[in-house]
């Protein structure tokens, strides 16, 4: 099985189209979305539709739940809150229901686990940023690998005597060493690389690769401004932060 794994689209249609165009060249058997389809960008409806068209397995992100009314907007900063309220007005009840019904965690065929934030408190949408954060999730992980998102920074944590991390774009999965992989963000990268991020997991080969894809950033920014969303949400796309 070859999995095409992507996260944190944030209603950036230009970025999602570019990522799918890249993955379509890779004989993907199953697409997996790690949440935050919506929030920040100008095309929430179109992004939901594309995720569904690809028959992706999908789990919930905090923005998905917030837009669906399942998460209190008080947890959000000013710009995220404004974007969530704008997005609520764009979506139909069915679309919001789809977001509300998404699970927090899924285990897929005993070989991989997916979550947006952490395995220890998935409903809290905390970040895995330190080795200690990673340790708490690795302790609960029952498959060799877990893919996650939320921080918008691609990074890998490896279990060993202690938990180590790596920024490598090629990762080997070993059955006796559990691994946590953040696949980065499609629609709002924050590692100072503005290119959209996604991953391919070849389960037979035991290899994961992180890919960065160029897309029409200016087109996405223009739409954000036209929609009346906070301009900073466009501006930051240029710098990947
Ligand atoms: Zn996100």
mmCIF file of C-alpha atoms in Angstrom, residues 26-122:
data_model
loop_
_atom_site.group_PDB
_atom_site.id
_atom_site.type_symbol
_atom_site.label_atom_id
_atom_site.label_comp_id
_atom_site.label_asym_id
_atom_site.label_seq_id
_atom_site.Cartn_x
_atom_site.Cartn_y
_atom_site.Cartn_z
ATOM 1 C CA UNK A 26 2.916 8.568 -7.218
ATOM 2 C CA UNK A 27 0.498 5.614 -7.554
ATOM 3 C CA UNK A 28 -1.245 6.363 -4.274
ATOM 4 C CA UNK A 29 -3.654 3.619 -3.084
ATOM 5 C CA UNK A 30 -5.129 5.553 -0.164
ATOM 6 C CA UNK A 31 -5.236 9.252 0.643
ATOM 7 C CA UNK A 32 -5.208 10.314 4.297
ATOM 8 C CA UNK A 33 -6.077 13.779 5.631
ATOM 9 C CA UNK A 34 -4.906 14.677 9.145
ATOM 10 C CA UNK A 35 -7.394 17.485 9.756
ATOM 11 C CA UNK A 36 -7.819 21.241 9.523
ATOM 12 C CA UNK A 37 -9.360 21.171 6.074
ATOM 13 C CA UNK A 38 -10.848 24.598 6.783
ATOM 14 C CA UNK A 39 -9.986 27.833 8.596
ATOM 15 C CA UNK A 40 -7.757 30.760 7.440
ATOM 16 C CA UNK A 41 -8.156 30.400 3.652
ATOM 17 C CA UNK A 42 -10.807 31.409 1.136
ATOM 18 C CA UNK A 43 -11.979 28.053 -0.297
ATOM 19 C CA UNK A 44 -13.359 25.853 2.503
ATOM 20 C CA UNK A 45 -16.152 24.297 0.394
ATOM 21 C CA UNK A 46 -13.906 23.438 -2.513
ATOM 22 C CA UNK A 47 -11.286 21.913 -0.217
ATOM 23 C CA UNK A 48 -13.854 19.724 1.577
ATOM 24 C CA UNK A 49 -15.085 18.536 -1.821
ATOM 25 C CA UNK A 50 -11.586 17.677 -3.061
ATOM 26 C CA UNK A 51 -10.784 15.755 0.135
ATOM 27 C CA UNK A 52 -14.000 13.760 -0.374
ATOM 28 C CA UNK A 53 -13.385 13.242 -4.101
ATOM 29 C CA UNK A 54 -10.070 11.576 -3.282
ATOM 30 C CA UNK A 55 -11.885 9.183 -0.887
ATOM 31 C CA UNK A 56 -9.490 10.296 1.829
ATOM 32 C CA UNK A 57 -9.600 8.874 5.320
ATOM 33 C CA UNK A 58 -10.075 11.999 7.412
ATOM 34 C CA UNK A 59 -9.715 12.906 11.079
ATOM 35 C CA UNK A 60 -10.683 16.127 12.832
ATOM 36 C CA UNK A 61 -8.538 19.200 13.333
ATOM 37 C CA UNK A 62 -9.310 21.958 15.826
ATOM 38 C CA UNK A 63 -10.412 24.345 13.065
ATOM 39 C CA UNK A 64 -12.805 21.720 11.657
ATOM 40 C CA UNK A 65 -14.437 21.293 15.075
ATOM 41 C CA UNK A 66 -14.455 25.048 15.712
ATOM 42 C CA UNK A 67 -16.234 25.780 12.435
ATOM 43 C CA UNK A 68 -18.681 22.944 13.164
ATOM 44 C CA UNK A 69 -19.457 24.506 16.561
ATOM 45 C CA UNK A 70 -17.865 21.660 18.533
ATOM 46 C CA UNK A 71 -14.967 23.697 19.912
ATOM 47 C CA UNK A 72 -15.180 27.013 21.724
ATOM 48 C CA UNK A 73 -13.746 29.892 19.678
ATOM 49 C CA UNK A 74 -12.321 31.410 22.887
ATOM 50 C CA UNK A 75 -9.363 29.051 22.416
ATOM 51 C CA UNK A 76 -8.511 30.815 19.153
ATOM 52 C CA UNK A 77 -6.500 33.953 18.549
ATOM 53 C CA UNK A 78 -8.225 36.927 16.970
ATOM 54 C CA UNK A 79 -7.418 36.070 13.327
ATOM 55 C CA UNK A 80 -8.279 32.395 13.668
ATOM 56 C CA UNK A 81 -11.579 33.321 15.304
ATOM 57 C CA UNK A 82 -12.467 35.764 12.536
ATOM 58 C CA UNK A 83 -11.629 33.142 9.907
ATOM 59 C CA UNK A 84 -13.704 30.495 11.706
ATOM 60 C CA UNK A 85 -16.728 32.801 11.865
ATOM 61 C CA UNK A 86 -16.344 33.678 8.165
ATOM 62 C CA UNK A 87 -16.051 29.965 7.305
ATOM 63 C CA UNK A 88 -19.199 29.097 9.262
ATOM 64 C CA UNK A 89 -21.143 31.438 6.996
ATOM 65 C CA UNK A 90 -19.799 29.797 3.840
ATOM 66 C CA UNK A 91 -20.603 26.174 4.678
ATOM 67 C CA UNK A 92 -23.903 24.345 4.422
ATOM 68 C CA UNK A 93 -25.286 22.439 7.401
ATOM 69 C CA UNK A 94 -24.266 19.185 5.700
ATOM 70 C CA UNK A 95 -20.697 20.372 5.324
ATOM 71 C CA UNK A 96 -20.590 21.422 8.979
ATOM 72 C CA UNK A 97 -22.094 18.092 9.993
ATOM 73 C CA UNK A 98 -19.387 16.284 8.023
ATOM 74 C CA UNK A 99 -16.731 18.208 9.988
ATOM 75 C CA UNK A 100 -18.516 17.622 13.304
ATOM 76 C CA UNK A 101 -18.634 13.857 12.690
ATOM 77 C CA UNK A 102 -14.903 13.420 12.098
ATOM 78 C CA UNK A 103 -13.067 11.149 14.564
ATOM 79 C CA UNK A 104 -10.096 12.345 16.603
ATOM 80 C CA UNK A 105 -7.934 9.246 16.137
ATOM 81 C CA UNK A 106 -7.929 6.343 13.686
ATOM 82 C CA UNK A 107 -5.846 3.189 13.599
ATOM 83 C CA UNK A 108 -5.510 1.878 10.067
ATOM 84 C CA UNK A 109 -5.015 -1.868 9.544
ATOM 85 C CA UNK A 110 -2.709 -2.195 12.569
ATOM 86 C CA UNK A 111 0.050 -0.495 10.633
ATOM 87 C CA UNK A 112 -0.455 3.207 11.191
ATOM 88 C CA UNK A 113 -2.242 5.624 13.490
ATOM 89 C CA UNK A 114 -3.439 9.136 12.647
ATOM 90 C CA UNK A 115 -4.204 12.086 14.912
ATOM 91 C CA UNK A 116 -4.219 15.869 14.469
ATOM 92 C CA UNK A 117 -2.657 16.866 17.800
ATOM 93 C CA UNK A 118 -1.521 14.294 20.377
ATOM 94 C CA UNK A 119 -2.466 10.725 21.282
ATOM 95 C CA UNK A 120 -2.553 11.481 25.011
ATOM 96 C CA UNK A 121 -5.214 14.216 24.751
ATOM 97 C CA UNK A 122 -6.484 14.264 21.154
#
